[in-house]
Amino acid sequence: MLNESFCYEDGELCCDGLPLRTIAQAVGTPVYVYSAARLRHNAARLQRAFAPLRAELHYSLKANPNLTLVRMLSQAGLGADAVSAGEVDRALRAGVDPARIVFAGVGKTPAEITFALRAKIGWFNVESRDELTLLNRLAGEEKCRPQVALRLNPGIQAQTHPHIATGHAAAKFGMPPETVAEVLGARTAYPHLRLAGIHVHIGSQLGSVTETVAAVRLAQSLAAPYPDLRTLNIGGGFPVPYTPDDRYPQPEDFAHALAPLVGGWRVLAEPGRAAIADAGVLVIGVVAVKEQGGQRFVIADGGMTDLLRPALYGAIHEVVTLEQRDGPLAPAVVSGPVCESTDVLHRAAWLPPLRPGDLLAVLTAGAYGMAMASNYNLRTRPPEVLVEDGDWRVIRRRETWDDLLRLESEALDGRSPERS
Ligand code: LLP
């Protein structure tokens, strides 16, 4: 969806006044372009929205872990939500205060836990009894006593795409209420842990606040008997509109619904998408246009390896031309070059007549775009560009074939790749 940062000026789609064409011509396509202004605007808006809860915000790196972007959000006052030691490492390198890093994840390995313990991160969001036992042992070995939030699986179905619902009983995430209650009743079994919070994240792109309120109430009832357990991590999931027709609750609606419940509680939240989705677009170039089976196929140089969401979730990202055109609009299937039938960026984008070389933008692509890009078909992942203060710069360069080969280079030399 277009917004104040990504809009047409004098017939050219711009990012904060800078024509996207300029960037596409300089670095080629596909390319991700982000607006620093929009990112800062989103960070400030989230902080304002959650101010009534005095919530501490932790940016969920999984949405987009680019070093420069994480650093900007950290400088804007957000901590970090990591789900792997790699993300913990990235947050540290971006300058996030270790005390403001929370570490979730359903399968943390001993090596990952030890790394995070040594980094002295703020919170471990623990998702199973086995993880508690492991963390307790490793904390003992490291002679520290980390803060732990138990991740509750509240058994609540969030209103969202089934692939991104995490709080229903059949999901692998967190622990059911009975387990959380049992663990809390047996806290002395974990002398090296400070069980100080409950974490609950029921899904992403949440369609309503009702389920979040129910999950928070359940978390609070489980914590009620323990006066020293007064931290609530409400996770992320705050949705963004992808098209003008989308109607979703705003971050303010979540804050408003939760405010009456959380007096006396320390509140943490983990927004990812809401911080970055509408601060980024993917610019692609048209390679070929063909009429086939009654459809107009627009084949672009970017596809599912660059932006997986349409193929994986049937997600809708608007596709528009960089040059505003008056020509008659007609539906087109915008596809990538990947050898998969599901390599579609948009199944029915209303577009003017197009020719090879024309440039298109796939909108609202800042979250879970580059983060989920792959090298399938030996495609190099696109560069990332940041527009800031009327200028632009590459914040991650385009991968090269040598980059892709580097990890296999020993095999290339006739030696077997080292065991690791
Ligand atoms: N906290 C936890 C524990 C999470 O699992 C997630 C997202 C977040 C926070 C951030 O959620 P957000 O505010 O971004 O909705 N690839 C999918 C989204 C997967 C989300 C996974 N967890 C997509 O492209 O829609």
PDB file of C-alpha atoms in Angstrom, residues 172-319:
ATOM      1  CA  LYS A 172       4.480 -26.426  18.885  1.00  0.00           C
ATOM      2  CA  PHE A 173       5.085 -23.118  20.658  1.00  0.00           C
ATOM      3  CA  GLY A 174       5.216 -22.540  24.401  1.00  0.00           C
ATOM      4  CA  MET A 175       3.775 -24.640  27.200  1.00  0.00           C
ATOM      5  CA  PRO A 176       0.109 -25.294  27.936  1.00  0.00           C
ATOM      6  CA  PRO A 177      -1.426 -23.640  31.012  1.00  0.00           C
ATOM      7  CA  GLU A 178      -1.203 -26.830  33.122  1.00  0.00           C
ATOM      8  CA  THR A 179       2.518 -27.122  32.457  1.00  0.00           C
ATOM      9  CA  VAL A 180       3.140 -23.456  33.240  1.00  0.00           C
ATOM     10  CA  ALA A 181       1.221 -23.861  36.521  1.00  0.00           C
ATOM     11  CA  GLU A 182       3.208 -26.991  37.432  1.00  0.00           C
ATOM     12  CA  VAL A 183       6.533 -25.360  36.634  1.00  0.00           C
ATOM     13  CA  LEU A 184       5.656 -22.311  38.717  1.00  0.00           C
ATOM     14  CA  GLY A 185       4.647 -24.572  41.598  1.00  0.00           C
ATOM     15  CA  ALA A 186       8.056 -26.251  41.406  1.00  0.00           C
ATOM     16  CA  ARG A 187      10.255 -23.188  40.982  1.00  0.00           C
ATOM     17  CA  THR A 188      12.794 -24.421  43.512  1.00  0.00           C
ATOM     18  CA  ALA A 189      13.748 -27.121  41.014  1.00  0.00           C
ATOM     19  CA  TYR A 190      15.454 -24.360  39.009  1.00  0.00           C
ATOM     20  CA  PRO A 191      17.765 -22.629  41.508  1.00  0.00           C
ATOM     21  CA  HIS A 192      19.829 -20.978  38.783  1.00  0.00           C
ATOM     22  CA  LEU A 193      16.845 -19.289  37.139  1.00  0.00           C
ATOM     23  CA  ARG A 194      14.768 -16.276  38.128  1.00  0.00           C
ATOM     24  CA  LEU A 195      11.290 -17.202  36.910  1.00  0.00           C
ATOM     25  CA  ALA A 196      10.003 -13.654  36.729  1.00  0.00           C
ATOM     26  CA  GLY A 197       7.642 -13.399  33.770  1.00  0.00           C
ATOM     27  CA  ILE A 198       5.126 -14.957  31.414  1.00  0.00           C
ATOM     28  CA  HIS A 199       5.470 -14.604  27.681  1.00  0.00           C
ATOM     29  CA  VAL A 200       2.599 -15.060  25.286  1.00  0.00           C
ATOM     30  CA  HIS A 201       2.606 -14.554  21.518  1.00  0.00           C
ATOM     31  CA  ILE A 202      -0.435 -16.011  19.804  1.00  0.00           C
ATOM     32  CA  GLY A 203       0.362 -15.156  16.211  1.00  0.00           C
ATOM     33  CA  SER A 204       1.272 -12.565  13.636  1.00  0.00           C
ATOM     34  CA  GLN A 205      -0.885 -10.142  11.625  1.00  0.00           C
ATOM     35  CA  LEU A 206      -3.593 -10.514  14.289  1.00  0.00           C
ATOM     36  CA  GLY A 207      -7.094  -9.810  13.012  1.00  0.00           C
ATOM     37  CA  SER A 208      -8.580  -8.836  16.372  1.00  0.00           C
ATOM     38  CA  VAL A 209      -7.527  -7.841  19.883  1.00  0.00           C
ATOM     39  CA  THR A 210     -10.003 -10.147  21.647  1.00  0.00           C
ATOM     40  CA  GLU A 211      -7.767 -13.209  21.634  1.00  0.00           C
ATOM     41  CA  THR A 212      -4.772 -11.248  22.887  1.00  0.00           C
ATOM     42  CA  VAL A 213      -6.826  -9.947  25.808  1.00  0.00           C
ATOM     43  CA  ALA A 214      -7.951 -13.495  26.630  1.00  0.00           C
ATOM     44  CA  ALA A 215      -4.367 -14.758  26.471  1.00  0.00           C
ATOM     45  CA  VAL A 216      -3.144 -11.974  28.750  1.00  0.00           C
ATOM     46  CA  ARG A 217      -5.892 -12.696  31.281  1.00  0.00           C
ATOM     47  CA  LEU A 218      -4.912 -16.351  31.340  1.00  0.00           C
ATOM     48  CA  ALA A 219      -1.239 -15.482  31.785  1.00  0.00           C
ATOM     49  CA  GLN A 220      -2.101 -13.180  34.666  1.00  0.00           C
ATOM     50  CA  SER A 221      -4.226 -15.797  36.400  1.00  0.00           C
ATOM     51  CA  LEU A 222      -1.342 -18.277  36.240  1.00  0.00           C
ATOM     52  CA  ALA A 223       1.065 -15.710  37.680  1.00  0.00           C
ATOM     53  CA  ALA A 224      -1.361 -14.422  40.335  1.00  0.00           C
ATOM     54  CA  PRO A 225      -0.173 -16.673  43.205  1.00  0.00           C
ATOM     55  CA  TYR A 226       3.418 -15.436  42.799  1.00  0.00           C
ATOM     56  CA  PRO A 227       3.821 -11.753  43.745  1.00  0.00           C
ATOM     57  CA  ASP A 228       7.378 -11.654  42.406  1.00  0.00           C
ATOM     58  CA  LEU A 229       6.123 -12.683  38.981  1.00  0.00           C
ATOM     59  CA  ARG A 230       4.782  -9.457  37.546  1.00  0.00           C
ATOM     60  CA  THR A 231       6.325  -9.194  34.088  1.00  0.00           C
ATOM     61  CA  LEU A 232       4.192  -9.870  31.083  1.00  0.00           C
ATOM     62  CA  ASN A 233       5.664 -10.160  27.616  1.00  0.00           C
ATOM     63  CA  ILE A 234       2.730  -9.818  25.213  1.00  0.00           C
ATOM     64  CA  GLY A 235       4.778 -10.774  22.119  1.00  0.00           C
ATOM     65  CA  GLY A 236       4.235  -9.149  18.748  1.00  0.00           C
ATOM     66  CA  GLY A 237       1.703  -9.734  16.007  1.00  0.00           C
ATOM     67  CA  PHE A 238       0.449  -6.166  15.530  1.00  0.00           C
ATOM     68  CA  PRO A 239      -0.900  -6.137  11.987  1.00  0.00           C
ATOM     69  CA  VAL A 240      -0.367  -3.765   9.089  1.00  0.00           C
ATOM     70  CA  PRO A 241      -2.668  -3.063   6.123  1.00  0.00           C
ATOM     71  CA  TYR A 242      -1.293  -4.403   2.843  1.00  0.00           C
ATOM     72  CA  THR A 243      -4.084  -2.984   0.674  1.00  0.00           C
ATOM     73  CA  PRO A 244      -6.413   0.014   1.132  1.00  0.00           C
ATOM     74  CA  ASP A 245      -9.286  -2.435   1.755  1.00  0.00           C
ATOM     75  CA  ASP A 246      -7.536  -4.098   4.719  1.00  0.00           C
ATOM     76  CA  ARG A 247      -9.167  -3.363   8.063  1.00  0.00           C
ATOM     77  CA  TYR A 248      -7.039  -4.390  11.013  1.00  0.00           C
ATOM     78  CA  PRO A 249      -6.810  -3.241  14.614  1.00  0.00           C
ATOM     79  CA  GLN A 250      -4.143  -0.600  15.146  1.00  0.00           C
ATOM     80  CA  PRO A 251      -1.355  -0.865  17.735  1.00  0.00           C
ATOM     81  CA  GLU A 252      -3.319   1.729  19.726  1.00  0.00           C
ATOM     82  CA  ASP A 253      -6.300  -0.653  19.821  1.00  0.00           C
ATOM     83  CA  PHE A 254      -4.176  -3.379  21.432  1.00  0.00           C
ATOM     84  CA  ALA A 255      -2.784  -0.914  23.952  1.00  0.00           C
ATOM     85  CA  HIS A 256      -6.236   0.455  24.714  1.00  0.00           C
ATOM     86  CA  ALA A 257      -7.695  -3.017  25.287  1.00  0.00           C
ATOM     87  CA  LEU A 258      -4.817  -4.106  27.525  1.00  0.00           C
ATOM     88  CA  ALA A 259      -4.338  -0.918  29.538  1.00  0.00           C
ATOM     89  CA  PRO A 260      -7.084  -1.665  32.082  1.00  0.00           C
ATOM     90  CA  LEU A 261      -5.544  -5.101  32.747  1.00  0.00           C
ATOM     91  CA  VAL A 262      -1.892  -4.411  33.286  1.00  0.00           C
ATOM     92  CA  GLY A 263      -1.692  -1.897  36.120  1.00  0.00           C
ATOM     93  CA  GLY A 264       1.123  -3.042  38.410  1.00  0.00           C
ATOM     94  CA  TRP A 265       2.663  -5.197  35.692  1.00  0.00           C
ATOM     95  CA  ARG A 266       5.880  -4.607  33.821  1.00  0.00           C
ATOM     96  CA  VAL A 267       4.979  -5.042  30.139  1.00  0.00           C
ATOM     97  CA  LEU A 268       7.263  -6.072  27.280  1.00  0.00           C
ATOM     98  CA  ALA A 269       6.214  -6.294  23.626  1.00  0.00           C
ATOM     99  CA  GLU A 270       7.890  -7.618  20.481  1.00  0.00           C
ATOM    100  CA  PRO A 271       6.672  -5.852  17.338  1.00  0.00           C
ATOM    101  CA  GLY A 272       8.314  -6.884  14.080  1.00  0.00           C
ATOM    102  CA  ARG A 273       6.071  -6.299  11.095  1.00  0.00           C
ATOM    103  CA  ALA A 274       4.514  -3.097  12.461  1.00  0.00           C
ATOM    104  CA  ALA A 275       7.950  -1.495  12.652  1.00  0.00           C
ATOM    105  CA  ILE A 276       9.239  -2.277   9.192  1.00  0.00           C
ATOM    106  CA  ALA A 277       6.640  -3.678   6.739  1.00  0.00           C
ATOM    107  CA  ASP A 278       5.502  -0.396   5.201  1.00  0.00           C
ATOM    108  CA  ALA A 279       9.001   1.085   5.314  1.00  0.00           C
ATOM    109  CA  GLY A 280      10.172  -1.133   2.445  1.00  0.00           C
ATOM    110  CA  VAL A 281       9.376  -2.014  -1.160  1.00  0.00           C
ATOM    111  CA  LEU A 282      10.834  -4.504  -3.609  1.00  0.00           C
ATOM    112  CA  VAL A 283      11.617  -2.994  -7.001  1.00  0.00           C
ATOM    113  CA  ILE A 284      11.605  -5.480  -9.864  1.00  0.00           C
ATOM    114  CA  GLY A 285      12.105  -5.256 -13.608  1.00  0.00           C
ATOM    115  CA  VAL A 286       9.854  -6.730 -16.284  1.00  0.00           C
ATOM    116  CA  VAL A 287      11.656  -9.404 -18.324  1.00  0.00           C
ATOM    117  CA  ALA A 288       8.859 -10.681 -20.543  1.00  0.00           C
ATOM    118  CA  VAL A 289       5.127 -10.304 -21.080  1.00  0.00           C
ATOM    119  CA  LYS A 290       2.987 -13.057 -22.558  1.00  0.00           C
ATOM    120  CA  GLU A 291      -0.672 -13.943 -23.003  1.00  0.00           C
ATOM    121  CA  GLN A 292      -1.284 -17.558 -22.143  1.00  0.00           C
ATOM    122  CA  GLY A 293      -4.316 -19.583 -21.074  1.00  0.00           C
ATOM    123  CA  GLY A 294      -6.411 -16.468 -21.054  1.00  0.00           C
ATOM    124  CA  GLN A 295      -4.046 -14.675 -18.689  1.00  0.00           C
ATOM    125  CA  ARG A 296      -1.475 -11.925 -19.061  1.00  0.00           C
ATOM    126  CA  PHE A 297       1.752 -13.082 -17.466  1.00  0.00           C
ATOM    127  CA  VAL A 298       4.231 -10.412 -16.486  1.00  0.00           C
ATOM    128  CA  ILE A 299       7.487 -12.217 -15.828  1.00  0.00           C
ATOM    129  CA  ALA A 300       9.792 -10.195 -13.614  1.00  0.00           C
ATOM    130  CA  ASP A 301      13.399 -10.518 -12.506  1.00  0.00           C
ATOM    131  CA  GLY A 302      12.248 -10.875  -8.872  1.00  0.00           C
ATOM    132  CA  GLY A 303      10.096 -13.656  -7.510  1.00  0.00           C
ATOM    133  CA  MET A 304       9.517 -16.056  -4.647  1.00  0.00           C
ATOM    134  CA  THR A 305      13.198 -16.250  -3.790  1.00  0.00           C
ATOM    135  CA  ASP A 306      13.114 -12.512  -3.104  1.00  0.00           C
ATOM    136  CA  LEU A 307       9.636 -12.257  -1.567  1.00  0.00           C
ATOM    137  CA  LEU A 308       8.154 -15.566  -0.434  1.00  0.00           C
ATOM    138  CA  ARG A 309       4.993 -14.308   1.273  1.00  0.00           C
ATOM    139  CA  PRO A 310       2.598 -14.504  -1.734  1.00  0.00           C
ATOM    140  CA  ALA A 311       3.732 -18.058  -2.544  1.00  0.00           C
ATOM    141  CA  LEU A 312       3.767 -19.267   1.075  1.00  0.00           C
ATOM    142  CA  TYR A 313       0.730 -17.562   2.603  1.00  0.00           C
ATOM    143  CA  GLY A 314      -1.223 -16.318  -0.407  1.00  0.00           C
ATOM    144  CA  ALA A 315      -0.303 -12.873   0.909  1.00  0.00           C
ATOM    145  CA  ILE A 316      -1.300  -9.877  -1.174  1.00  0.00           C
ATOM    146  CA  HIS A 317       1.304  -7.222  -1.870  1.00  0.00           C
ATOM    147  CA  GLU A 318       0.181  -4.518  -4.264  1.00  0.00           C
ATOM    148  CA  VAL A 319       2.261  -4.220  -7.433  1.00  0.00           C
TER     149      VAL A 319
END
